[in-house]
Coordinates of C-alpha atoms in Angstrom, one line a residue:
M1 CA 15.2 36.4 1.3
K2 CA 14.0 35.3 -1.9
K3 CA 12.1 31.7 -1.6
L4 CA 13.2 28.7 -3.4
K5 CA 11.1 26.7 -6.0
L6 CA 10.0 23.2 -4.6
V7 CA 7.7 21.3 -7.2
M8 CA 6.1 18.0 -6.2
I9 CA 4.9 15.5 -9.0
G10 CA 2.2 13.7 -7.5
N11 CA -0.3 14.5 -4.9
G12 CA -1.0 11.5 -2.8
M13 CA -0.7 10.5 1.0
A14 CA 3.4 10.0 1.0
G15 CA 4.1 13.6 -1.0
V16 CA 1.6 15.5 1.0
R17 CA 2.8 14.1 4.3
T18 CA 6.3 15.1 3.7
L19 CA 4.7 18.7 2.9
E20 CA 3.1 18.6 6.2
E21 CA 6.3 17.8 7.7
L22 CA 8.4 20.6 5.6
L23 CA 5.5 23.4 6.3
K24 CA 6.0 22.1 10.4
L25 CA 9.9 22.6 10.2
S26 CA 10.2 25.6 7.5
D27 CA 7.2 27.1 6.0
E28 CA 8.8 30.3 4.3
L29 CA 11.7 28.3 2.6
Y30 CA 9.6 27.0 -0.4
E31 CA 7.6 28.2 -2.9
I32 CA 5.5 25.3 -3.6
T33 CA 3.7 23.7 -6.8
V34 CA 2.2 20.6 -6.9
F35 CA 1.0 18.8 -9.8
G36 CA -1.9 16.2 -9.5
A37 CA -3.0 13.5 -12.2
E38 CA -6.3 13.2 -10.8
P39 CA -9.1 16.2 -10.2
H40 CA -9.1 15.4 -6.6
A41 CA -7.3 16.9 -3.4
N42 CA -5.6 14.7 -1.3
Y43 CA -7.1 11.8 0.0
N44 CA -6.6 8.5 2.5
R45 CA -6.1 5.8 -0.4
I46 CA -6.1 3.2 2.0
L47 CA -9.9 4.0 3.1
L48 CA -11.0 2.8 -0.3
S49 CA -12.0 0.0 0.6
P50 CA -14.2 1.0 3.1
V51 CA -16.0 3.3 0.5
L52 CA -16.3 0.3 -1.9
A53 CA -17.9 -1.2 0.8
G54 CA -20.4 1.1 1.8
E55 CA -18.9 2.0 5.1
Q56 CA -17.7 5.7 4.3
T57 CA -18.2 8.2 1.8
F58 CA -15.7 9.7 -0.5
E59 CA -15.9 13.1 1.1
E60 CA -15.0 11.3 4.4
I61 CA -11.5 10.2 3.0
V62 CA -10.5 13.3 2.2
L63 CA -7.2 14.7 4.2
N64 CA -6.2 17.8 2.8
D65 CA -9.0 19.9 1.2
L66 CA -8.5 22.7 -1.4
G67 CA -8.9 25.1 1.3
W68 CA -5.4 23.4 3.3
Y69 CA -3.7 24.3 0.0
Q70 CA -4.9 27.9 -0.3
E71 CA -4.0 28.6 3.3
N72 CA -0.2 27.2 3.3
G73 CA 0.3 29.5 -0.2
I74 CA 0.6 26.1 -2.5
K75 CA -0.4 26.1 -5.9
L76 CA -2.1 23.1 -6.7
L77 CA -2.2 21.9 -10.4
L78 CA -5.2 19.2 -10.5
N79 CA -5.6 16.7 -13.8
R80 CA -2.0 17.8 -14.8
K81 CA -0.2 14.8 -15.6
V82 CA 3.5 15.5 -15.8
V83 CA 5.4 14.2 -18.7
Q84 CA 9.0 15.4 -19.0
I85 CA 11.6 16.6 -16.3
D86 CA 14.3 19.1 -17.8
R87 CA 17.0 18.7 -15.5
T88 CA 19.1 20.8 -17.7
R89 CA 16.5 23.7 -17.1
R90 CA 15.3 22.5 -14.1
R91 CA 11.8 22.6 -15.3
V92 CA 9.1 20.2 -15.3
I93 CA 6.5 20.1 -18.0
A94 CA 2.9 18.9 -18.1
E95 CA 1.0 17.0 -20.9
D96 CA -1.5 20.3 -21.6
G97 CA 2.0 22.4 -21.7
S98 CA 1.9 23.9 -18.3
E99 CA 5.3 24.2 -17.0
A100 CA 7.0 24.8 -13.6
A101 CA 10.5 25.8 -12.6
Y102 CA 11.9 24.0 -9.5
D103 CA 15.3 24.5 -7.0
R104 CA 14.7 21.3 -5.6
L105 CA 12.0 18.7 -7.2
L106 CA 10.1 16.1 -5.4
I107 CA 8.8 12.9 -7.1
A108 CA 5.8 11.4 -5.5
T109 CA 4.3 9.5 -8.3
G110 CA 3.2 6.2 -6.3
S111 CA 2.4 3.2 -8.2
T112 CA 0.0 1.6 -10.9
P113 CA -1.8 -1.6 -10.9
F114 CA 0.0 -4.9 -12.7
I115 CA -2.2 -5.8 -15.8
L116 CA -2.0 -9.0 -16.8
P117 CA -0.5 -9.4 -20.1
I118 CA -3.3 -11.6 -21.5
P119 CA -6.1 -11.4 -24.0
G120 CA -9.0 -9.5 -23.5
N121 CA -6.9 -7.3 -20.8
D122 CA -8.0 -4.0 -23.0
L123 CA -11.8 -5.0 -22.6
R124 CA -14.8 -2.8 -21.1
G125 CA -15.3 -3.8 -17.3
V126 CA -11.4 -4.8 -16.7
I127 CA -10.0 -2.3 -14.6
G128 CA -7.3 -2.0 -11.6
Y129 CA -7.8 -0.9 -8.0
R130 CA -5.9 2.1 -7.3
D131 CA -8.2 5.7 -6.8
I132 CA -11.4 6.8 -6.8
A133 CA -12.1 6.4 -10.3
D134 CA -11.6 2.8 -10.0
T135 CA -13.9 2.6 -7.0
Q136 CA -16.8 4.7 -8.2
A137 CA -16.6 2.2 -11.5
M138 CA -16.7 -0.8 -9.2
I139 CA -19.5 1.1 -7.6
D140 CA -21.4 1.8 -10.6
T141 CA -20.9 -1.9 -12.2
A142 CA -22.5 -3.4 -9.0
K143 CA -25.8 -1.7 -9.6
T144 CA -26.3 -3.3 -13.3
H145 CA -24.3 -6.6 -13.2
Q146 CA -24.1 -9.3 -11.4
H147 CA -20.6 -11.2 -11.4
A148 CA -17.3 -10.1 -10.5
V149 CA -13.9 -11.7 -10.8
V150 CA -10.9 -10.4 -8.6
I151 CA -7.7 -11.6 -9.7
G152 CA -5.3 -11.6 -6.6
G153 CA -5.4 -12.8 -3.2
G154 CA -3.7 -10.0 -1.4
L155 CA -5.0 -7.4 0.7
L156 CA -6.1 -5.2 -1.8
G157 CA -7.9 -8.1 -3.8
L158 CA -9.8 -9.6 -0.6
E159 CA -10.8 -6.0 0.0
A160 CA -12.2 -5.2 -3.4
A161 CA -14.0 -8.6 -3.5
N162 CA -15.4 -8.0 0.0
G163 CA -17.2 -4.7 -1.2
L164 CA -18.1 -5.8 -4.5
M165 CA -19.8 -8.5 -2.5
L166 CA -21.3 -6.2 0.0
R167 CA -23.0 -4.6 -2.9
G168 CA -24.5 -7.0 -4.1
M169 CA -22.4 -8.9 -6.4
D170 CA -21.3 -12.6 -7.0
V171 CA -17.8 -12.6 -6.4
T172 CA -14.7 -15.1 -7.4
V173 CA -11.3 -14.2 -6.0
V174 CA -8.6 -16.0 -8.3
H175 CA -5.3 -16.6 -6.6
I176 CA -2.1 -18.1 -8.1
G177 CA -0.9 -19.0 -4.6
E178 CA -1.7 -21.9 -2.5
W179 CA -3.3 -19.7 0.0
L180 CA -4.7 -16.2 0.5
L181 CA -2.7 -13.4 1.5
D182 CA 0.4 -15.9 1.5
R183 CA 2.9 -12.9 1.4
Q184 CA 1.5 -11.7 4.9
L185 CA 0.0 -15.0 6.6
D186 CA 1.1 -18.3 6.9
Q187 CA -0.6 -21.3 5.4
A188 CA -2.9 -21.9 8.7
S189 CA -3.9 -18.4 9.1
G190 CA -4.6 -18.2 5.4
Q191 CA -6.9 -21.2 5.7
L192 CA -9.0 -19.8 8.5
L193 CA -9.0 -16.7 6.7
Q194 CA -10.6 -18.4 3.5
S195 CA -13.0 -20.2 5.6
A196 CA -14.5 -17.0 7.2
L197 CA -14.8 -15.6 3.9
E198 CA -16.6 -18.3 2.2
S199 CA -18.6 -18.3 5.2
R200 CA -19.5 -14.5 3.6
G201 CA -20.5 -15.7 -0.1
L202 CA -17.1 -15.3 -1.4
K203 CA -15.8 -18.1 -3.7
F204 CA -12.3 -18.7 -4.1
R205 CA -9.9 -20.6 -7.3
L206 CA -6.5 -20.8 -5.3
G207 CA -3.3 -22.2 -7.6
E208 CA -5.2 -21.1 -10.4
Q209 CA -4.0 -18.8 -13.2
T210 CA -5.9 -17.0 -15.9
Q211 CA -5.3 -17.7 -19.3
A212 CA -7.8 -15.1 -21.4
L213 CA -10.5 -12.8 -21.0
H214 CA -13.1 -13.3 -23.3
D215 CA -15.5 -10.7 -24.9
A216 CA -19.5 -10.8 -24.1
G217 CA -20.1 -10.1 -27.8
N218 CA -20.2 -6.0 -27.2
G219 CA -16.7 -5.1 -26.2
R220 CA -17.3 -5.9 -22.3
V221 CA -15.7 -8.6 -20.9
G222 CA -18.0 -11.7 -20.3
S223 CA -16.0 -14.4 -18.8
V224 CA -12.5 -15.4 -17.5
Q225 CA -10.6 -18.6 -19.1
F226 CA -8.4 -20.2 -16.6
K227 CA -4.9 -22.1 -17.9
H228 CA -5.7 -25.5 -16.1
G229 CA -9.2 -25.5 -17.4
G230 CA -12.7 -23.8 -17.1
V231 CA -14.5 -20.8 -18.0
I232 CA -16.5 -18.8 -15.1
P233 CA -18.7 -15.6 -16.2
A234 CA -17.5 -12.3 -15.5
D235 CA -18.8 -8.8 -16.0
L236 CA -15.9 -7.3 -13.9
V237 CA -12.5 -8.2 -13.5
V238 CA -10.6 -6.5 -10.9
M239 CA -6.9 -6.8 -11.6
A240 CA -5.3 -6.8 -7.8
A241 CA -2.5 -9.0 -8.9
G242 CA 0.1 -6.2 -7.6
I243 CA 1.6 -2.9 -8.1
R244 CA 4.7 -1.6 -10.2
P245 CA 6.4 1.4 -8.8
N246 CA 5.7 4.6 -11.5
T247 CA 8.9 5.1 -12.7
E248 CA 8.5 5.8 -16.1
L249 CA 9.1 9.8 -15.7
A250 CA 11.8 9.4 -13.9
E251 CA 13.5 7.2 -16.2
R252 CA 13.1 9.3 -19.3
A253 CA 14.5 12.1 -17.0
G254 CA 17.7 9.4 -16.4
L255 CA 17.5 9.0 -13.1
P256 CA 18.5 5.5 -12.3
C257 CA 15.6 2.9 -11.3
S258 CA 15.4 -0.5 -10.5
R259 CA 12.0 -1.3 -8.8
G260 CA 11.9 1.9 -8.2
I261 CA 13.6 5.4 -8.2
L262 CA 17.1 4.9 -6.4
V263 CA 17.2 6.9 -3.5
N264 CA 19.7 7.1 -0.7
D265 CA 19.2 7.6 3.0
T266 CA 17.8 11.4 2.6
L267 CA 15.7 9.9 -0.1
Q268 CA 17.6 11.8 -2.7
T269 CA 18.2 10.6 -6.1
N270 CA 21.8 10.7 -8.0
D271 CA 20.8 14.1 -8.7
P272 CA 20.8 15.9 -5.5
R273 CA 18.5 18.2 -6.4
I274 CA 15.6 15.6 -6.8
Y275 CA 13.9 13.5 -4.0
A276 CA 11.8 10.7 -4.4
I277 CA 9.3 9.1 -1.8
G278 CA 6.4 6.5 -1.4
E279 CA 5.5 3.8 -3.7
C280 CA 7.8 5.1 -6.4
A281 CA 11.1 5.0 -4.8
S282 CA 13.4 2.1 -3.9
H283 CA 15.7 2.2 -0.4
R284 CA 18.5 -0.4 -0.1
G285 CA 16.4 -2.5 -2.7
I286 CA 13.1 -2.3 -1.5
A287 CA 10.0 -0.5 -2.5
Y288 CA 7.4 0.0 0.6
G289 CA 3.5 0.0 -0.4
L290 CA 2.5 0.2 3.1
V291 CA 1.7 3.8 4.7
A292 CA 3.4 3.6 7.8
P293 CA 7.1 3.2 6.1
L294 CA 5.9 6.0 3.6
F295 CA 5.5 8.4 6.6
E296 CA 9.0 7.5 8.1
Q297 CA 10.1 8.6 4.6
A298 CA 8.5 11.7 4.6
K299 CA 10.2 12.9 8.0
V300 CA 13.3 12.3 6.9
C301 CA 12.8 13.8 3.5
A302 CA 11.2 16.8 5.2
N303 CA 14.0 17.2 7.4
H304 CA 16.6 17.3 4.2
L305 CA 14.5 20.0 2.4
A306 CA 14.3 22.4 5.4
Q307 CA 18.1 22.1 5.1
L308 CA 18.3 20.6 8.8
G309 CA 19.9 17.6 7.2
F310 CA 20.5 15.5 10.3
A311 CA 18.2 12.4 9.7
R312 CA 18.7 9.4 8.1
Y313 CA 15.6 6.9 6.8
Q314 CA 17.4 3.1 7.5
G315 CA 14.4 1.3 6.3
S316 CA 11.2 0.4 8.1
V317 CA 9.7 -2.9 9.9
T318 CA 6.3 -3.6 8.3
S319 CA 2.9 -4.8 9.7
T320 CA -0.1 -5.8 8.0
K321 CA -3.7 -5.4 8.5
L322 CA -7.1 -6.4 6.3
K323 CA -9.6 -3.8 6.3
V324 CA -12.6 -6.4 6.0
T325 CA -15.0 -5.6 8.9
G326 CA -15.5 -8.4 11.5
I327 CA -12.2 -10.3 10.0
D328 CA -8.9 -9.9 12.8
L329 CA -5.9 -10.4 11.7
F330 CA -2.3 -9.0 12.0
S331 CA 1.2 -10.0 10.9
A332 CA 4.8 -8.3 11.2
G333 CA 8.4 -9.2 10.9
D334 CA 9.4 -12.6 9.5
F335 CA 6.6 -14.4 10.5
M336 CA 7.6 -17.6 8.3
G337 CA 10.7 -18.4 10.2
G338 CA 13.3 -20.3 9.0
E339 CA 16.8 -21.4 10.0
G340 CA 17.8 -20.8 13.3
T341 CA 14.6 -19.6 14.4
E342 CA 11.9 -21.0 17.1
T343 CA 7.9 -21.3 16.8
I344 CA 5.6 -20.9 19.2
T345 CA 2.2 -21.3 18.1
L346 CA -1.3 -21.3 19.9
S347 CA -4.1 -22.6 17.4
D348 CA -7.9 -23.0 18.0
P349 CA -9.5 -23.8 14.7
I350 CA -12.7 -24.0 16.4
G351 CA -12.8 -20.3 18.5
G352 CA -11.2 -19.2 15.1
V353 CA -7.8 -18.0 16.8
Y354 CA -4.4 -18.4 15.8
K355 CA -1.2 -17.1 17.1
K356 CA 2.4 -17.6 15.8
L357 CA 5.4 -16.3 17.5
V358 CA 9.0 -16.6 15.9
I359 CA 12.1 -16.1 17.8
K360 CA 15.7 -16.0 16.7
D361 CA 18.7 -15.2 19.3
D362 CA 16.3 -14.7 22.0
V363 CA 14.4 -11.5 19.9
L364 CA 11.2 -11.6 18.9
V365 CA 11.7 -11.2 14.9
G366 CA 7.9 -12.1 13.6
T367 CA 4.4 -12.7 14.5
C368 CA 1.1 -14.1 12.9
L369 CA -2.3 -13.6 14.2
Y370 CA -5.7 -14.4 13.6
G371 CA -8.8 -13.7 15.5
D372 CA -6.7 -12.3 18.5
T373 CA -5.2 -9.2 17.1
A374 CA -5.2 -7.2 20.5
D375 CA -1.4 -7.6 21.0
G376 CA -0.5 -6.9 17.7
G377 CA 0.8 -3.4 18.2
W378 CA 3.0 -4.9 21.5
Y379 CA 4.4 -8.0 19.3
F380 CA 5.2 -5.0 16.5
R381 CA 7.3 -2.9 19.3
Q382 CA 9.1 -6.1 20.5
I383 CA 10.4 -6.6 16.7
R384 CA 11.0 -3.1 16.0
E385 CA 13.2 -2.4 19.2
K386 CA 14.8 -6.0 19.5
H387 CA 14.2 -6.8 23.1
A388 CA 15.6 -9.7 24.9
I389 CA 12.3 -11.6 25.5
G390 CA 14.3 -14.4 27.7
E391 CA 12.7 -13.3 31.1
I392 CA 9.3 -13.1 29.6
R393 CA 9.7 -16.3 27.2
D394 CA 7.1 -18.5 29.2
H395 CA 4.1 -15.8 29.0
L396 CA 4.9 -14.0 25.7
M397 CA 2.2 -15.8 23.8
F398 CA -0.2 -14.0 26.3
G399 CA 1.1 -10.4 25.0
G400 CA 1.8 -7.1 26.7
S401 CA 0.5 -7.0 30.3
S402 CA 2.1 -4.6 32.1
G403 CA 4.0 -7.2 34.5
M404 CA 5.5 -7.6 30.5
E405 CA 6.5 -4.5 29.8
Q406 CA 8.1 -3.8 33.3
A407 CA 10.4 -7.3 32.8
L408 CA 11.4 -6.2 29.4
G409 CA 12.3 -2.8 30.7
D410 CA 14.4 -4.5 33.5
A411 CA 16.3 -6.7 31.1
D412 CA 17.1 -4.3 29.1
R413 CA 19.2 -2.2 31.7

């Protein structure tokens, strides 16, 4: 039987995981071609922060080396940015003019950093933080310059700030929110995190907006000006104020997009030959930026590409963890609570421990942990599986002992 042609645009974690899952199910169905905009084989993007911090090397975060592609008969085209999808001819065209025909197309273009639309954002020394090139630029800058400003107090921003500090830079984090990680932590745990990071030497400007970046006189950024007044020196500015699904290619091809490429429960676009997965895809109004949901999508997409066709992606419950050595935090589900919810809290500021559990209709719906995250995985399972917790409510704060697992099992029978 003649093989079908599968082309994948993007060579990141979500897309390559889809290929891995597909090859497990059917390794003879497709002739596979992969276009990668970067000059690297697939690597673990979430481990860029430990690389920046000097805890790992670039070589150690490679997931699929060039040999893997060869062994699986995959044609890998690196440094090839695809600029056009010709849906009529069913071909993709790269910037250098190279083309590939497809019977099925998988778009896995990921996301791009949001660069604040402010004066000076095009100066040298102003970068996003998404790939190996960005990470290497930060490592190189830390060798020759002193002052760094990270715009954004989310996960990526704090990991960048920590890494630059460990590289010897004087780092200030600028965040528009009232507390750090305000999408992943509540205020109490966010303040504990800030205190811990300040004790390490990081500086923060919260509730602050950046108005402009100023030239040092040589075409490189030299300082940051704030909306509410004040200017601080900056030889390096890292934009970590959010990401945007990379939908430009799909939009030009006429595929419906709204905060991501719109996909159904089988990860197909409105063109059934074309799939989208990962940070570029929007499923039921949500574009996921964490790895676990993307790997769940990969299983479903591979199942459908393998023509098995029975799997459906229903969305994901997500959890958060910060990759900063010595800082333990975890959150999942609806940890802020709200109308109709009950909150149980344990707070020990001196010991640096904070636990918050949110319950609704006798089910754990959210948790926020700081300092002691040993039971994070157990709480996450309860949230995802929606166990009734009535029988263990009084002991819920103490986490997943074997006795409580038994009690939950009995309650669900």
